[in-house]
CSV table of C-alpha atoms in Angstrom, one decimal:
chain,number,residue,atom,x,y,z
I,7,MET,CA,14.0,2.1,-24.5
I,8,SER,CA,15.9,2.8,-21.3
I,9,GLU,CA,14.4,5.1,-18.7
I,10,GLU,CA,17.2,7.5,-18.9
I,11,LYS,CA,16.5,8.2,-22.6
I,12,MET,CA,12.6,8.5,-22.2
I,13,THR,CA,10.9,11.8,-22.2
I,14,GLU,CA,8.9,12.9,-19.3
I,15,GLU,CA,5.7,12.2,-21.3
I,16,GLN,CA,6.9,8.7,-22.2
I,17,GLU,CA,7.8,8.0,-18.6
I,18,ASN,CA,4.3,9.2,-17.5
I,19,ARG,CA,2.7,6.9,-20.1
I,20,LEU,CA,4.8,3.9,-19.1
I,21,LYS,CA,4.0,4.6,-15.4
I,22,GLU,CA,0.4,4.8,-16.2
I,23,ARG,CA,0.4,1.5,-18.0
I,24,LEU,CA,2.4,-0.2,-15.2
I,25,ILE,CA,-0.2,1.0,-12.6
I,26,GLU,CA,-3.2,-0.1,-14.8
I,27,GLN,CA,-1.7,-3.7,-15.0
I,28,ILE,CA,-1.1,-3.7,-11.1
I,29,LEU,CA,-4.6,-2.6,-10.4
I,30,GLU,CA,-6.1,-5.2,-12.8
I,31,ARG,CA,-4.1,-8.1,-11.1
I,32,GLU,CA,-4.6,-6.7,-7.6
I,33,TRP,CA,-8.4,-6.5,-8.2
I,34,MET,CA,-8.5,-10.0,-9.4
I,35,PHE,CA,-6.7,-11.3,-6.3
I,36,PHE,CA,-8.9,-9.1,-4.1
I,37,GLN,CA,-12.0,-10.7,-5.6
I,38,MET,CA,-10.7,-14.2,-4.5
I,39,VAL,CA,-10.1,-13.1,-0.9
I,40,HIS,CA,-12.6,-15.1,1.5
I,41,HIS,CA,-13.8,-13.5,4.7
I,42,THR,CA,-15.1,-15.5,7.6
I,43,GLU,CA,-18.2,-13.2,7.7
I,44,GLY,CA,-18.9,-13.5,4.0
I,45,ARG,CA,-18.0,-11.1,1.1
I,46,ALA,CA,-16.8,-7.7,2.3
I,47,GLU,CA,-18.7,-4.6,1.0
I,48,CYS,CA,-15.4,-3.1,-0.4
I,49,GLN,CA,-15.2,-6.1,-2.7
I,50,ASN,CA,-18.2,-4.7,-4.6
I,51,ASN,CA,-16.7,-1.2,-4.9
I,52,PRO,CA,-14.2,-1.1,-7.8
I,53,ASP,CA,-14.2,2.7,-7.9
I,54,GLU,CA,-13.1,3.1,-4.4
I,55,PHE,CA,-10.5,0.3,-4.8
I,56,VAL,CA,-9.0,2.2,-7.7
I,57,VAL,CA,-8.8,5.4,-5.9
I,58,MET,CA,-7.2,3.9,-2.7
I,59,ARG,CA,-4.7,1.8,-4.6
I,60,LYS,CA,-3.8,4.1,-7.5
I,61,SER,CA,-3.2,6.9,-5.1
I,62,GLN,CA,-0.4,4.8,-3.4
I,63,TRP,CA,1.1,3.5,-6.6
I,64,GLU,CA,1.3,7.0,-8.1
I,65,THR,CA,3.7,7.9,-5.3
I,66,MET,CA,6.2,5.2,-6.6
I,67,PRO,CA,8.9,5.4,-9.3
I,68,ILE,CA,8.9,3.0,-12.3
I,69,ASN,CA,11.5,0.6,-11.0
I,70,ILE,CA,9.3,-0.2,-7.9
I,71,LEU,CA,6.2,-0.6,-10.1
I,72,ARG,CA,8.0,-2.9,-12.4
I,73,SER,CA,9.3,-5.0,-9.5
I,74,TYR,CA,5.9,-5.2,-7.8
I,75,LEU,CA,4.1,-6.2,-11.1
I,76,GLU,CA,6.6,-9.0,-11.4
I,77,ASP,CA,5.7,-10.1,-7.8
I,78,LEU,CA,2.0,-10.3,-8.9
I,79,ILE,CA,2.7,-12.2,-12.0
I,80,LEU,CA,4.9,-14.7,-10.2
I,81,ALA,CA,2.4,-15.1,-7.4
I,82,LYS,CA,-0.3,-16.0,-10.0
I,83,HIS,CA,2.0,-18.5,-11.6
I,84,LYS,CA,2.6,-20.1,-8.1
I,85,GLU,CA,-1.2,-19.9,-7.4
I,86,ILE,CA,-0.6,-17.7,-4.3
I,87,ASN,CA,-3.0,-15.0,-3.6
I,88,ILE,CA,-0.7,-12.4,-2.2
I,89,VAL,CA,-3.4,-9.8,-1.6
I,90,GLY,CA,-5.3,-12.5,0.4
I,91,GLU,CA,-2.2,-13.2,2.4
I,92,LYS,CA,-1.7,-9.5,3.1
I,93,TYR,CA,-5.0,-9.5,5.0
I,94,ALA,CA,-4.3,-12.7,6.6
I,95,ARG,CA,-1.0,-11.4,8.0
I,96,MET,CA,-2.8,-8.4,9.5
I,97,MET,CA,-4.8,-10.8,11.7
I,98,GLU,CA,-1.6,-11.5,13.7
I,99,PHE,CA,-2.3,-8.1,15.3
I,100,SER,CA,-6.1,-7.6,14.9
I,101,ALA,CA,-7.3,-11.1,15.5
I,102,PRO,CA,-4.5,-13.2,17.0
I,103,ASP,CA,-6.6,-16.2,18.0
I,104,GLU,CA,-7.8,-16.6,14.4
I,105,TYR,CA,-4.4,-15.9,13.0
I,106,ALA,CA,-3.0,-18.8,15.1
I,107,GLN,CA,-5.3,-21.1,13.2
I,108,ILE,CA,-4.4,-20.0,9.7
I,109,LYS,CA,-0.7,-19.0,10.1
I,110,ASP,CA,0.7,-22.4,8.8
I,111,PHE,CA,-1.2,-21.9,5.5
I,112,ILE,CA,0.5,-18.6,4.8
I,113,THR,CA,3.6,-18.3,2.7
I,114,PRO,CA,6.5,-17.9,5.3
I,115,ILE,CA,8.6,-14.8,5.1
I,116,SER,CA,12.3,-14.5,5.8
I,117,GLN,CA,13.9,-12.5,8.6
I,118,GLU,CA,15.5,-10.2,5.9
I,119,LYS,CA,12.1,-9.4,4.6
I,120,LYS,CA,10.7,-8.8,8.3
I,121,ASP,CA,13.7,-6.4,9.1
I,122,LEU,CA,13.1,-4.4,5.9
I,123,VAL,CA,9.4,-4.1,6.7
I,124,ASN,CA,10.0,-2.9,10.2
I,125,GLU,CA,12.5,-0.3,8.9
I,126,ILE,CA,10.0,1.0,6.3
I,127,VAL,CA,7.2,1.1,8.8
I,128,GLU,CA,9.2,3.1,11.3
I,129,ILE,CA,9.8,5.8,8.8
I,130,TYR,CA,6.3,5.8,7.4
I,131,LEU,CA,4.6,6.1,10.8
I,132,LYS,CA,6.7,9.3,11.5
I,133,TRP,CA,5.3,10.7,8.2
I,134,GLU,CA,1.9,9.7,9.3
I,135,GLU,CA,2.4,11.4,12.7
I,136,ASP,CA,3.2,14.6,10.8
I,137,MET,CA,-0.2,14.2,8.9
I,138,ILE,CA,-2.1,13.7,12.2
I,139,GLU,CA,-0.6,16.9,13.6
I,140,LYS,CA,-1.2,19.0,10.5
I,141,TYR,CA,-4.6,17.6,9.5
I,142,PRO,CA,-6.4,16.6,12.7
I,143,LYS,CA,-10.0,16.5,11.4
I,144,LEU,CA,-8.8,14.3,8.4
I,145,ALA,CA,-6.9,12.1,10.7
I,146,SER,CA,-9.8,11.6,13.0
I,147,ARG,CA,-11.7,9.9,10.3
I,148,ALA,CA,-8.8,7.6,9.2
I,149,ARG,CA,-7.4,4.4,10.7
I,150,PRO,CA,-5.8,4.5,14.1
I,151,LEU,CA,-2.0,4.8,13.9
I,152,HIS,CA,-0.7,2.0,16.0
I,153,SER,CA,-1.4,-1.8,16.1
I,154,LYS,CA,-2.3,-1.6,19.8
I,155,ASP,CA,-5.6,0.0,18.7
I,156,ASP,CA,-6.5,-2.7,16.3
I,157,THR,CA,-9.9,-4.5,16.4
I,158,PRO,CA,-10.8,-7.6,14.4
I,159,ASN,CA,-12.7,-5.5,12.0
I,160,TYR,CA,-10.7,-2.3,11.8
I,161,VAL,CA,-6.9,-2.4,11.7
I,162,SER,CA,-4.3,0.4,12.2
I,163,ILE,CA,-2.1,2.1,9.7
I,164,GLU,CA,0.8,0.2,11.3
I,165,THR,CA,-0.8,-3.1,11.0
I,166,TYR,CA,-1.9,-2.5,7.4
I,167,LEU,CA,1.5,-1.4,6.4
I,168,LYS,CA,3.0,-4.5,7.8
I,169,GLY,CA,0.6,-6.7,5.9
I,170,GLU,CA,1.0,-4.7,2.7
I,171,LEU,CA,4.7,-4.7,2.8
I,172,SER,CA,5.1,-8.4,3.8
I,173,SER,CA,3.3,-9.2,0.4
I,174,TYR,CA,6.2,-7.6,-1.5
I,175,SER,CA,9.3,-9.6,-2.6
I,176,VAL,CA,12.6,-8.8,-1.0
I,177,LYS,CA,13.7,-7.3,-4.3
I,178,THR,CA,10.7,-4.9,-4.3
I,179,LEU,CA,11.2,-4.1,-0.5
I,180,LYS,CA,14.8,-3.2,-1.1
I,181,LEU,CA,13.9,-0.8,-3.9
I,182,TYR,CA,11.2,0.8,-1.9
I,183,PHE,CA,13.5,1.1,1.1
I,184,GLU,CA,16.0,2.9,-0.9
I,185,TYR,CA,13.2,5.2,-2.3
I,186,ILE,CA,11.9,5.8,1.3
I,187,GLN,CA,15.4,6.8,2.3
I,188,GLU,CA,15.8,9.2,-0.5
I,189,SER,CA,12.4,10.8,0.0
I,190,LEU,CA,13.3,11.2,3.7
I,191,ASN,CA,16.6,12.8,2.8
I,192,GLN,CA,14.9,15.2,0.4
I,193,GLY,CA,12.2,16.2,2.9
I,194,ILE,CA,9.4,14.5,1.0
I,195,ASN,CA,6.6,12.9,3.0
I,196,LEU,CA,5.2,10.1,0.9
I,197,ALA,CA,2.2,9.6,3.3
I,198,LYS,CA,1.3,13.1,2.5
I,199,LYS,CA,1.7,12.5,-1.3
I,200,ASN,CA,-0.6,9.5,-1.0
I,201,LEU,CA,-3.2,11.6,0.8
I,202,GLU,CA,-2.9,14.3,-1.7
I,203,ASN,CA,-3.5,11.9,-4.6
I,204,ILE,CA,-6.8,10.6,-2.8
I,205,ALA,CA,-8.0,14.1,-2.3
I,206,LYS,CA,-7.5,15.1,-5.8
I,207,MET,CA,-9.2,11.9,-7.1
I,208,LYS,CA,-12.2,12.8,-5.0
I,209,GLY,CA,-12.4,16.3,-6.3
I,210,TYR,CA,-10.6,18.4,-3.7
I,211,GLU,CA,-8.0,20.9,-4.6
I,212,SER,CA,-5.7,20.1,-1.5
I,213,LEU,CA,-5.5,18.5,1.8
I,214,GLU,CA,-6.2,21.9,3.3
I,215,ASP,CA,-9.4,22.1,1.3
I,216,VAL,CA,-10.4,18.8,2.7
I,217,GLU,CA,-9.6,19.8,6.3
I,218,LYS,CA,-11.7,23.0,5.9
I,219,THR,CA,-14.8,20.9,4.8
I,220,LEU,CA,-14.7,18.7,7.8
I,221,VAL,CA,-16.6,19.5,11.1
């Protein structure tokens, strides 16, 4: 059945199924990530993992979800842990000395992919700046915005985004870039939608509700 002929209810069910499959595969890859200091605490917290990842995927349309699910399936066939490589690429900014030792073991990415990542990040960071301005208490408890403020154990939004997006295929990135531009043109802030999803999953009515509860 084509997406054009689906009812809203059918689209919602399809989207939910795609997200469930994505989360299942991402969690599998996440469990295989090895840290130099041993297993990370977040690897033992599937509930928080689902909240943080599902909130993001719910902001995306079906065509991007399908494309990224294909990325995950292909990565498994190739025995590449793209979730592990996501975190490894973050080390280029947060732990450059360690990154220099492992970079040759990471799947290389094309200049086309780097350019797409940088264009998306530039737009997304402006959305994040808007969130910092509107919700300063909430922002004070989040990641720092820019890579210059990275530490080996705590990376910025910018660095996380670059690592995350670099794990997508060029096809998925192109679809996402188109969606980013459409959202921008329509005055939609996807960073806000992501945070709203997190807030609702944690039992809040709105971001304003979260902001009011913070000291």
